[in-house]
Amino acid sequence: MNSAKSILKVVLNTIAIIALSYGAYYFVFNIWLDSYTNHNESVEVPDLASMSVQQATQVLDDLGLTYEVDSVNFDPKMKPYSIIDYFPNSNSKVKEGRRIFIKANPKTYRPVELPDLIGKSKRLAFTQLDISGLKIGNIIYEPDLAKDAVLKIIYNGKVLKAGDVLPRFAVVDLVLGRGMLTGVRTPNLVGLDLTSAKAAIKDNFFELGQLKYIGSSQDTVGARVVYQFPFNGDAYDQGQPIDLWLSNKSMSEIKDQLKMLDREYKKFDEDTIQGSRYLDILNKNNPQPKVEEQRVETAPQTQQAPKVVQEEIIIE
């Protein structure tokens, strides 16, 4: 009898424990949790397509939804700050606090960085600027050894450097190397010290050729240029060397040496190829006037020997 009562008591206790456990489970997962998580309570995502970003964010705030706005590439066909796409889509059921992802049209094009073009060729610069979304304005040439190489890039009067940020489609001016010119008049270097002569040669885009000293080559502090070749005013190609003779002596002291240099660099012999070319150039620059022959009919006279007129060409 007691044994039967004990078994019944155990069974009843077990049933009570199971009932209490089930009740607790039901309360937690169907009543308390639903209340805590707003179970079966949802918010409908509104149609944001016709709204601006400012309008859409205000509507989402009122509905208790969060949002994340991301800009995409600017579309000129759409209004600035208009919504291009969003997720979840309109009419979707979401819980309060759900994040809505919005893609919006920015106000304008994103700014672009200027590529590194200094020293690059004109052709490469044109291509990279076009890819970057920049436009080319004026092309300015400056003297430089590198023909058509980019020396500077200018925007609104300011010289730019690589990495500077510009508005898309900004118009920039390019400064390119002109390359070397031909037939440029050489500067007068006689009388200058070596430092000044080098500067004048560089400023005129020539190269320094041979340096020779008349007299002692040890005392160069007071030395001046006493002779140059090519000579002052000669037509010469930029980039070519100019030879210099220096001395710390006066011109009167070295007049014999200067005469020897004149004979070597200025004297032309008519029997040489250089001399004949020089005479050709001289005759072309100083053409002789044409004399028309006039025929005069006279009575027959005793024939006399014709007079011979000799012309003398003097080359100074």
mmCIF file of C-alpha atoms in Angstrom:
data_model
loop_
_atom_site.group_PDB
_atom_site.id
_atom_site.type_symbol
_atom_site.label_atom_id
_atom_site.label_comp_id
_atom_site.label_asym_id
_atom_site.label_seq_id
_atom_site.Cartn_x
_atom_site.Cartn_y
_atom_site.Cartn_z
ATOM 1 C CA MET A 1 0.000 0.000 0.000
ATOM 2 C CA ASN A 2 2.722 2.376 0.956
ATOM 3 C CA SER A 3 4.661 1.327 -2.104
ATOM 4 C CA ALA A 4 1.718 2.204 -4.372
ATOM 5 C CA LYS A 5 1.358 5.608 -2.729
ATOM 6 C CA SER A 6 5.042 6.324 -3.213
ATOM 7 C CA ILE A 7 4.880 5.482 -6.892
ATOM 8 C CA LEU A 8 1.803 7.663 -7.365
ATOM 9 C CA LYS A 9 3.512 10.540 -5.576
ATOM 10 C CA VAL A 10 6.544 10.295 -7.832
ATOM 11 C CA VAL A 11 4.339 10.252 -10.927
ATOM 12 C CA LEU A 12 2.366 13.289 -9.748
ATOM 13 C CA ASN A 13 5.547 15.203 -8.935
ATOM 14 C CA THR A 14 6.955 14.392 -12.362
ATOM 15 C CA ILE A 15 3.761 15.579 -14.060
ATOM 16 C CA ALA A 16 3.834 18.770 -11.994
ATOM 17 C CA ILE A 17 7.453 19.445 -12.957
ATOM 18 C CA ILE A 18 6.676 18.868 -16.644
ATOM 19 C CA ALA A 19 3.646 21.165 -16.462
ATOM 20 C CA LEU A 20 5.610 23.906 -14.745
ATOM 21 C CA SER A 21 8.446 23.593 -17.273
ATOM 22 C CA TYR A 22 6.050 23.792 -20.186
ATOM 23 C CA GLY A 23 4.308 26.790 -18.641
ATOM 24 C CA ALA A 24 7.605 28.564 -18.123
ATOM 25 C CA TYR A 25 8.688 27.775 -21.686
ATOM 26 C CA TYR A 26 5.398 29.044 -23.078
ATOM 27 C CA PHE A 27 5.636 32.249 -21.060
ATOM 28 C CA VAL A 28 9.200 32.983 -22.077
ATOM 29 C CA PHE A 29 8.961 32.212 -25.778
ATOM 30 C CA ASN A 30 5.360 33.225 -26.517
ATOM 31 C CA ILE A 31 4.535 36.036 -24.154
ATOM 32 C CA TRP A 32 7.621 37.709 -22.733
ATOM 33 C CA LEU A 33 9.873 37.265 -25.795
ATOM 34 C CA ASP A 34 7.142 38.365 -28.187
ATOM 35 C CA SER A 35 6.621 41.444 -26.095
ATOM 36 C CA TYR A 36 10.364 42.131 -25.864
ATOM 37 C CA THR A 37 11.057 41.669 -29.586
ATOM 38 C CA ASN A 38 7.768 43.079 -30.878
ATOM 39 C CA HIS A 39 6.903 39.696 -32.306
ATOM 40 C CA ASN A 40 4.311 39.831 -35.060
ATOM 41 C CA GLU A 41 4.794 43.607 -35.135
ATOM 42 C CA SER A 42 6.331 44.830 -38.437
ATOM 43 C CA VAL A 43 6.849 48.046 -40.328
ATOM 44 C CA GLU A 44 6.198 48.410 -44.031
ATOM 45 C CA VAL A 45 9.055 49.963 -45.990
ATOM 46 C CA PRO A 46 7.695 53.050 -47.749
ATOM 47 C CA ASP A 47 8.272 53.958 -51.397
ATOM 48 C CA LEU A 48 11.416 56.095 -51.319
ATOM 49 C CA ALA A 49 12.042 56.312 -55.063
ATOM 50 C CA SER A 50 10.352 59.676 -55.516
ATOM 51 C CA MET A 51 11.957 61.244 -52.463
ATOM 52 C CA SER A 52 15.146 63.132 -51.882
ATOM 53 C CA VAL A 53 17.626 61.840 -49.338
ATOM 54 C CA GLN A 54 16.488 64.431 -46.803
ATOM 55 C CA GLN A 55 12.822 63.457 -47.209
ATOM 56 C CA ALA A 56 13.541 59.714 -47.069
ATOM 57 C CA THR A 57 15.611 59.901 -43.894
ATOM 58 C CA GLN A 58 12.890 61.910 -42.180
ATOM 59 C CA VAL A 59 10.242 59.299 -43.099
ATOM 60 C CA LEU A 60 12.447 56.433 -41.913
ATOM 61 C CA ASP A 61 13.115 58.214 -38.620
ATOM 62 C CA ASP A 62 9.381 58.567 -38.050
ATOM 63 C CA LEU A 63 8.883 54.814 -38.674
ATOM 64 C CA GLY A 64 11.642 53.851 -36.268
ATOM 65 C CA LEU A 65 13.872 52.477 -39.009
ATOM 66 C CA THR A 66 17.579 53.104 -39.320
ATOM 67 C CA TYR A 67 19.360 53.749 -42.593
ATOM 68 C CA GLU A 68 22.724 53.896 -44.316
ATOM 69 C CA VAL A 69 23.205 56.272 -47.260
ATOM 70 C CA ASP A 70 25.888 55.607 -49.859
ATOM 71 C CA SER A 71 26.594 57.754 -52.918
ATOM 72 C CA VAL A 72 27.271 56.303 -56.333
ATOM 73 C CA ASN A 73 28.721 57.781 -59.508
ATOM 74 C CA PHE A 74 27.005 61.021 -60.370
ATOM 75 C CA ASP A 75 24.237 60.695 -62.954
ATOM 76 C CA PRO A 76 23.614 64.059 -64.658
ATOM 77 C CA LYS A 77 20.187 62.823 -65.823
ATOM 78 C CA MET A 78 18.949 62.644 -62.227
ATOM 79 C CA LYS A 79 18.519 65.367 -59.649
ATOM 80 C CA PRO A 80 21.258 65.752 -57.034
ATOM 81 C CA TYR A 81 20.517 63.839 -53.807
ATOM 82 C CA SER A 82 17.728 61.837 -55.454
ATOM 83 C CA ILE A 83 17.443 58.156 -54.468
ATOM 84 C CA ILE A 84 18.626 55.693 -57.100
ATOM 85 C CA ASP A 85 18.034 52.418 -55.238
ATOM 86 C CA TYR A 86 17.303 51.072 -51.747
ATOM 87 C CA PHE A 87 16.983 47.744 -49.917
ATOM 88 C CA PRO A 88 14.715 46.239 -48.640
ATOM 89 C CA ASN A 89 12.355 47.339 -51.377
ATOM 90 C CA SER A 90 9.129 49.230 -50.813
ATOM 91 C CA ASN A 91 6.194 47.336 -49.232
ATOM 92 C CA SER A 92 8.602 44.912 -47.535
ATOM 93 C CA LYS A 93 7.706 43.999 -43.943
ATOM 94 C CA VAL A 94 10.557 44.654 -41.547
ATOM 95 C CA LYS A 95 10.894 44.979 -37.810
ATOM 96 C CA GLU A 96 11.265 48.293 -36.155
ATOM 97 C CA GLY A 97 14.911 49.323 -36.053
ATOM 98 C CA ARG A 98 15.773 47.486 -39.270
ATOM 99 C CA ARG A 99 18.480 49.192 -41.326
ATOM 100 C CA ILE A 100 17.534 50.402 -44.809
ATOM 101 C CA PHE A 101 20.401 50.672 -47.325
ATOM 102 C CA ILE A 102 20.040 53.658 -49.657
ATOM 103 C CA LYS A 103 22.036 54.556 -52.780
ATOM 104 C CA ALA A 104 21.694 58.222 -53.710
ATOM 105 C CA ASN A 105 22.840 60.453 -56.555
ATOM 106 C CA PRO A 106 25.540 62.854 -55.268
ATOM 107 C CA LYS A 107 25.415 66.599 -55.753
ATOM 108 C CA THR A 108 27.962 66.539 -58.558
ATOM 109 C CA TYR A 109 30.831 64.494 -59.951
ATOM 110 C CA ARG A 110 33.430 63.296 -57.528
ATOM 111 C CA PRO A 111 36.655 65.315 -57.624
ATOM 112 C CA VAL A 112 39.602 63.724 -59.384
ATOM 113 C CA GLU A 113 43.300 63.596 -58.561
ATOM 114 C CA LEU A 114 45.813 64.981 -61.007
ATOM 115 C CA PRO A 115 48.068 62.165 -62.292
ATOM 116 C CA ASP A 116 51.849 62.497 -62.298
ATOM 117 C CA LEU A 117 52.596 63.877 -65.770
ATOM 118 C CA ILE A 118 55.751 65.972 -65.315
ATOM 119 C CA GLY A 119 58.367 64.812 -67.806
ATOM 120 C CA LYS A 120 55.852 62.624 -69.660
ATOM 121 C CA SER A 121 55.209 62.972 -73.383
ATOM 122 C CA LYS A 122 52.399 65.128 -74.724
ATOM 123 C CA ARG A 123 50.606 62.106 -76.139
ATOM 124 C CA LEU A 124 50.648 60.228 -72.818
ATOM 125 C CA ALA A 125 49.543 63.340 -70.934
ATOM 126 C CA PHE A 126 46.558 63.830 -73.248
ATOM 127 C CA THR A 127 45.472 60.210 -72.722
ATOM 128 C CA GLN A 128 45.807 60.214 -68.923
ATOM 129 C CA LEU A 129 44.029 63.539 -68.539
ATOM 130 C CA ASP A 130 41.142 62.268 -70.640
ATOM 131 C CA ILE A 131 40.889 59.088 -68.544
ATOM 132 C CA SER A 132 40.912 61.182 -65.361
ATOM 133 C CA GLY A 133 38.032 63.309 -66.625
ATOM 134 C CA LEU A 134 40.050 66.500 -67.074
ATOM 135 C CA LYS A 135 40.004 68.771 -70.104
ATOM 136 C CA ILE A 136 42.966 70.404 -71.857
ATOM 137 C CA GLY A 137 42.943 74.152 -72.401
ATOM 138 C CA ASN A 138 45.918 76.103 -73.732
ATOM 139 C CA ILE A 139 49.173 74.525 -74.879
ATOM 140 C CA ILE A 140 52.153 76.708 -73.959
ATOM 141 C CA TYR A 141 55.673 76.041 -75.210
ATOM 142 C CA GLU A 142 58.805 77.000 -73.309
ATOM 143 C CA PRO A 143 62.452 76.468 -74.263
ATOM 144 C CA ASP A 144 63.605 73.071 -73.064
ATOM 145 C CA LEU A 145 65.727 70.211 -74.342
ATOM 146 C CA ALA A 146 62.851 67.728 -74.059
ATOM 147 C CA LYS A 147 60.587 68.481 -77.004
ATOM 148 C CA ASP A 148 56.853 68.052 -76.241
ATOM 149 C CA ALA A 149 57.570 66.886 -72.675
ATOM 150 C CA VAL A 150 55.271 68.187 -69.916
ATOM 151 C CA LEU A 151 57.040 70.869 -67.873
ATOM 152 C CA LYS A 152 54.116 72.310 -65.879
ATOM 153 C CA ILE A 153 50.352 71.940 -65.457
ATOM 154 C CA ILE A 154 48.381 75.092 -64.662
ATOM 155 C CA TYR A 155 44.814 75.499 -63.362
ATOM 156 C CA ASN A 156 43.344 78.970 -62.819
ATOM 157 C CA GLY A 157 46.837 80.460 -62.911
ATOM 158 C CA LYS A 158 48.230 78.070 -60.285
ATOM 159 C CA VAL A 159 50.949 75.517 -61.009
ATOM 160 C CA LEU A 160 49.739 72.078 -59.927
ATOM 161 C CA LYS A 161 51.521 69.008 -58.631
ATOM 162 C CA ALA A 162 50.630 65.325 -58.849
ATOM 163 C CA GLY A 163 47.845 64.378 -56.452
ATOM 164 C CA ASP A 164 46.147 67.777 -56.394
ATOM 165 C CA VAL A 165 42.351 67.421 -56.363
ATOM 166 C CA LEU A 166 40.339 69.091 -59.123
ATOM 167 C CA PRO A 167 36.676 69.165 -60.105
ATOM 168 C CA ARG A 168 35.813 66.661 -62.796
ATOM 169 C CA PHE A 169 35.988 68.232 -66.281
ATOM 170 C CA ALA A 170 38.247 71.028 -65.003
ATOM 171 C CA VAL A 171 40.239 72.679 -67.808
ATOM 172 C CA VAL A 172 44.018 72.673 -67.301
ATOM 173 C CA ASP A 173 46.761 74.316 -69.352
ATOM 174 C CA LEU A 174 49.876 72.367 -70.319
ATOM 175 C CA VAL A 175 53.372 73.833 -70.549
ATOM 176 C CA LEU A 176 55.462 71.726 -72.930
ATOM 177 C CA GLY A 177 59.102 71.749 -73.933
ATOM 178 C CA ARG A 178 59.713 73.480 -77.237
ATOM 179 C CA GLY A 179 62.833 71.559 -78.064
ATOM 180 C CA MET A 180 65.962 73.099 -79.546
ATOM 181 C CA LEU A 181 65.781 75.839 -82.181
ATOM 182 C CA THR A 182 68.031 76.166 -85.187
ATOM 183 C CA GLY A 183 69.656 79.311 -86.487
ATOM 184 C CA VAL A 184 69.733 81.090 -83.110
ATOM 185 C CA ARG A 185 72.145 84.002 -82.727
ATOM 186 C CA THR A 186 74.946 83.225 -80.303
ATOM 187 C CA PRO A 187 75.438 85.655 -77.388
ATOM 188 C CA ASN A 188 78.476 87.877 -76.929
ATOM 189 C CA LEU A 189 80.621 86.241 -74.267
ATOM 190 C CA VAL A 190 83.856 88.218 -74.691
ATOM 191 C CA GLY A 191 84.706 90.132 -71.534
ATOM 192 C CA LEU A 192 82.702 87.898 -69.198
ATOM 193 C CA ASP A 193 84.191 85.803 -66.430
ATOM 194 C CA LEU A 194 83.722 82.045 -66.664
ATOM 195 C CA THR A 195 80.721 81.921 -64.316
ATOM 196 C CA SER A 196 78.842 84.623 -66.227
ATOM 197 C CA ALA A 197 79.746 83.053 -69.564
ATOM 198 C CA LYS A 198 78.418 79.661 -68.451
ATOM 199 C CA ALA A 199 75.171 81.289 -67.310
ATOM 200 C CA ALA A 200 74.748 83.101 -70.640
ATOM 201 C CA ILE A 201 75.396 79.878 -72.551
ATOM 202 C CA LYS A 202 72.845 78.011 -70.446
ATOM 203 C CA ASP A 203 70.234 80.781 -70.699
ATOM 204 C CA ASN A 204 70.460 80.629 -74.481
ATOM 205 C CA PHE A 205 70.255 76.809 -74.461
ATOM 206 C CA PHE A 206 73.718 76.159 -75.831
ATOM 207 C CA GLU A 207 76.326 73.849 -74.327
ATOM 208 C CA LEU A 208 79.758 74.729 -72.985
ATOM 209 C CA GLY A 209 82.401 73.387 -75.329
ATOM 210 C CA GLN A 210 86.188 73.386 -74.898
ATOM 211 C CA LEU A 211 87.862 75.703 -72.407
ATOM 212 C CA LYS A 212 91.297 76.973 -73.406
ATOM 213 C CA TYR A 213 93.571 79.402 -71.601
ATOM 214 C CA ILE A 214 95.934 81.933 -73.128
ATOM 215 C CA GLY A 215 98.807 82.409 -70.728
ATOM 216 C CA SER A 216 98.962 80.661 -67.365
ATOM 217 C CA SER A 217 96.057 78.293 -66.787
ATOM 218 C CA GLN A 218 96.754 78.304 -63.044
ATOM 219 C CA ASP A 219 95.541 81.844 -62.335
ATOM 220 C CA THR A 220 91.902 81.609 -63.391
ATOM 221 C CA VAL A 221 90.407 83.921 -60.756
ATOM 222 C CA GLY A 222 90.666 87.070 -62.849
ATOM 223 C CA ALA A 223 90.402 85.311 -66.206
ATOM 224 C CA ARG A 224 87.972 86.697 -68.766
ATOM 225 C CA VAL A 225 86.686 85.385 -72.054
ATOM 226 C CA VAL A 226 88.880 86.862 -74.799
ATOM 227 C CA TYR A 227 87.690 84.729 -77.711
ATOM 228 C CA GLN A 228 84.737 82.517 -78.562
ATOM 229 C CA PHE A 229 83.715 80.207 -81.351
ATOM 230 C CA PRO A 230 81.147 80.379 -82.857
ATOM 231 C CA PHE A 231 81.380 84.149 -82.820
ATOM 232 C CA ASN A 232 78.932 86.627 -81.370
ATOM 233 C CA GLY A 233 75.829 86.828 -83.577
ATOM 234 C CA ASP A 234 76.530 83.666 -85.577
ATOM 235 C CA ALA A 235 73.477 81.573 -86.449
ATOM 236 C CA TYR A 236 73.862 78.382 -84.446
ATOM 237 C CA ASP A 237 71.697 75.468 -83.339
ATOM 238 C CA GLN A 238 70.684 75.303 -79.696
ATOM 239 C CA GLY A 239 72.187 72.397 -77.837
ATOM 240 C CA GLN A 240 75.512 72.767 -79.680
ATOM 241 C CA PRO A 241 78.783 73.630 -77.866
ATOM 242 C CA ILE A 242 80.476 77.032 -77.758
ATOM 243 C CA ASP A 243 84.265 76.983 -77.275
ATOM 244 C CA LEU A 244 85.842 79.626 -75.046
ATOM 245 C CA TRP A 245 89.348 81.056 -74.697
ATOM 246 C CA LEU A 246 90.132 82.757 -71.391
ATOM 247 C CA SER A 247 93.012 84.858 -70.165
ATOM 248 C CA ASN A 248 93.864 87.117 -67.251
ATOM 249 C CA LYS A 249 95.967 89.303 -69.531
ATOM 250 C CA SER A 250 94.855 92.416 -71.385
ATOM 251 C CA MET A 251 93.868 92.292 -75.036
ATOM 252 C CA SER A 252 96.978 94.240 -76.034
ATOM 253 C CA GLU A 253 99.189 91.662 -74.341
ATOM 254 C CA ILE A 254 97.667 88.763 -76.263
ATOM 255 C CA LYS A 255 96.962 90.468 -79.582
ATOM 256 C CA ASP A 256 99.324 88.122 -81.429
ATOM 257 C CA GLN A 257 97.522 85.057 -80.082
ATOM 258 C CA LEU A 258 94.168 86.584 -81.020
ATOM 259 C CA LYS A 259 95.399 87.228 -84.552
ATOM 260 C CA MET A 260 96.405 83.582 -84.818
ATOM 261 C CA LEU A 261 92.928 82.549 -83.727
ATOM 262 C CA ASP A 262 91.427 84.908 -86.303
ATOM 263 C CA ARG A 263 93.540 83.351 -89.019
ATOM 264 C CA GLU A 264 92.409 79.898 -87.922
ATOM 265 C CA TYR A 265 88.696 80.586 -87.480
ATOM 266 C CA LYS A 266 87.966 83.639 -89.666
ATOM 267 C CA LYS A 267 90.388 83.449 -92.596
ATOM 268 C CA PHE A 268 89.094 81.673 -95.684
ATOM 269 C CA ASP A 269 91.222 80.652 -98.638
ATOM 270 C CA GLU A 270 89.434 80.861 -101.990
ATOM 271 C CA ASP A 271 91.108 77.648 -103.147
ATOM 272 C CA THR A 272 89.478 75.624 -100.365
ATOM 273 C CA ILE A 273 85.968 74.210 -100.318
ATOM 274 C CA GLN A 274 85.098 76.504 -97.407
ATOM 275 C CA GLY A 275 86.388 79.496 -99.298
ATOM 276 C CA SER A 276 84.392 78.732 -102.432
ATOM 277 C CA ARG A 277 81.242 78.265 -100.385
ATOM 278 C CA TYR A 278 81.912 81.534 -98.626
ATOM 279 C CA LEU A 279 82.198 83.342 -101.964
ATOM 280 C CA ASP A 280 78.966 81.737 -103.143
ATOM 281 C CA ILE A 281 77.185 82.998 -100.049
ATOM 282 C CA LEU A 282 78.758 86.435 -100.452
ATOM 283 C CA ASN A 283 77.636 86.691 -104.084
ATOM 284 C CA LYS A 284 74.110 85.574 -103.213
ATOM 285 C CA ASN A 285 73.866 88.182 -100.492
ATOM 286 C CA ASN A 286 75.353 90.893 -102.724
ATOM 287 C CA PRO A 287 74.113 90.255 -106.278
ATOM 288 C CA GLN A 288 75.669 92.339 -109.040
ATOM 289 C CA PRO A 289 73.227 94.508 -111.024
ATOM 290 C CA LYS A 290 72.445 93.294 -114.501
ATOM 291 C CA VAL A 291 73.601 95.536 -117.353
ATOM 292 C CA GLU A 292 71.471 95.415 -120.478
ATOM 293 C CA GLU A 293 73.373 95.478 -123.727
ATOM 294 C CA GLN A 294 72.433 98.268 -126.116
ATOM 295 C CA ARG A 295 73.108 97.899 -129.809
ATOM 296 C CA VAL A 296 73.979 101.188 -131.519
ATOM 297 C CA GLU A 297 74.216 101.275 -135.274
ATOM 298 C CA THR A 298 76.962 103.584 -136.523
ATOM 299 C CA ALA A 299 78.834 104.085 -139.682
ATOM 300 C CA PRO A 300 81.600 101.592 -140.340
ATOM 301 C CA GLN A 301 84.757 102.596 -138.568
ATOM 302 C CA THR A 302 88.169 101.183 -138.158
ATOM 303 C CA GLN A 303 87.987 98.201 -135.768
ATOM 304 C CA GLN A 304 89.600 98.855 -132.416
ATOM 305 C CA ALA A 305 90.473 96.446 -129.641
ATOM 306 C CA PRO A 306 87.739 96.301 -126.987
ATOM 307 C CA LYS A 307 88.430 97.714 -123.569
ATOM 308 C CA VAL A 308 88.579 95.177 -120.777
ATOM 309 C CA VAL A 309 87.172 96.241 -117.422
ATOM 310 C CA GLN A 310 88.422 94.245 -114.458
ATOM 311 C CA GLU A 311 86.327 93.979 -111.348
ATOM 312 C CA GLU A 312 88.106 93.432 -108.087
ATOM 313 C CA ILE A 313 86.327 91.574 -105.246
ATOM 314 C CA ILE A 314 87.630 92.483 -101.844
ATOM 315 C CA ILE A 315 86.749 90.180 -98.929
ATOM 316 C CA GLU A 316 87.382 91.861 -95.657
#
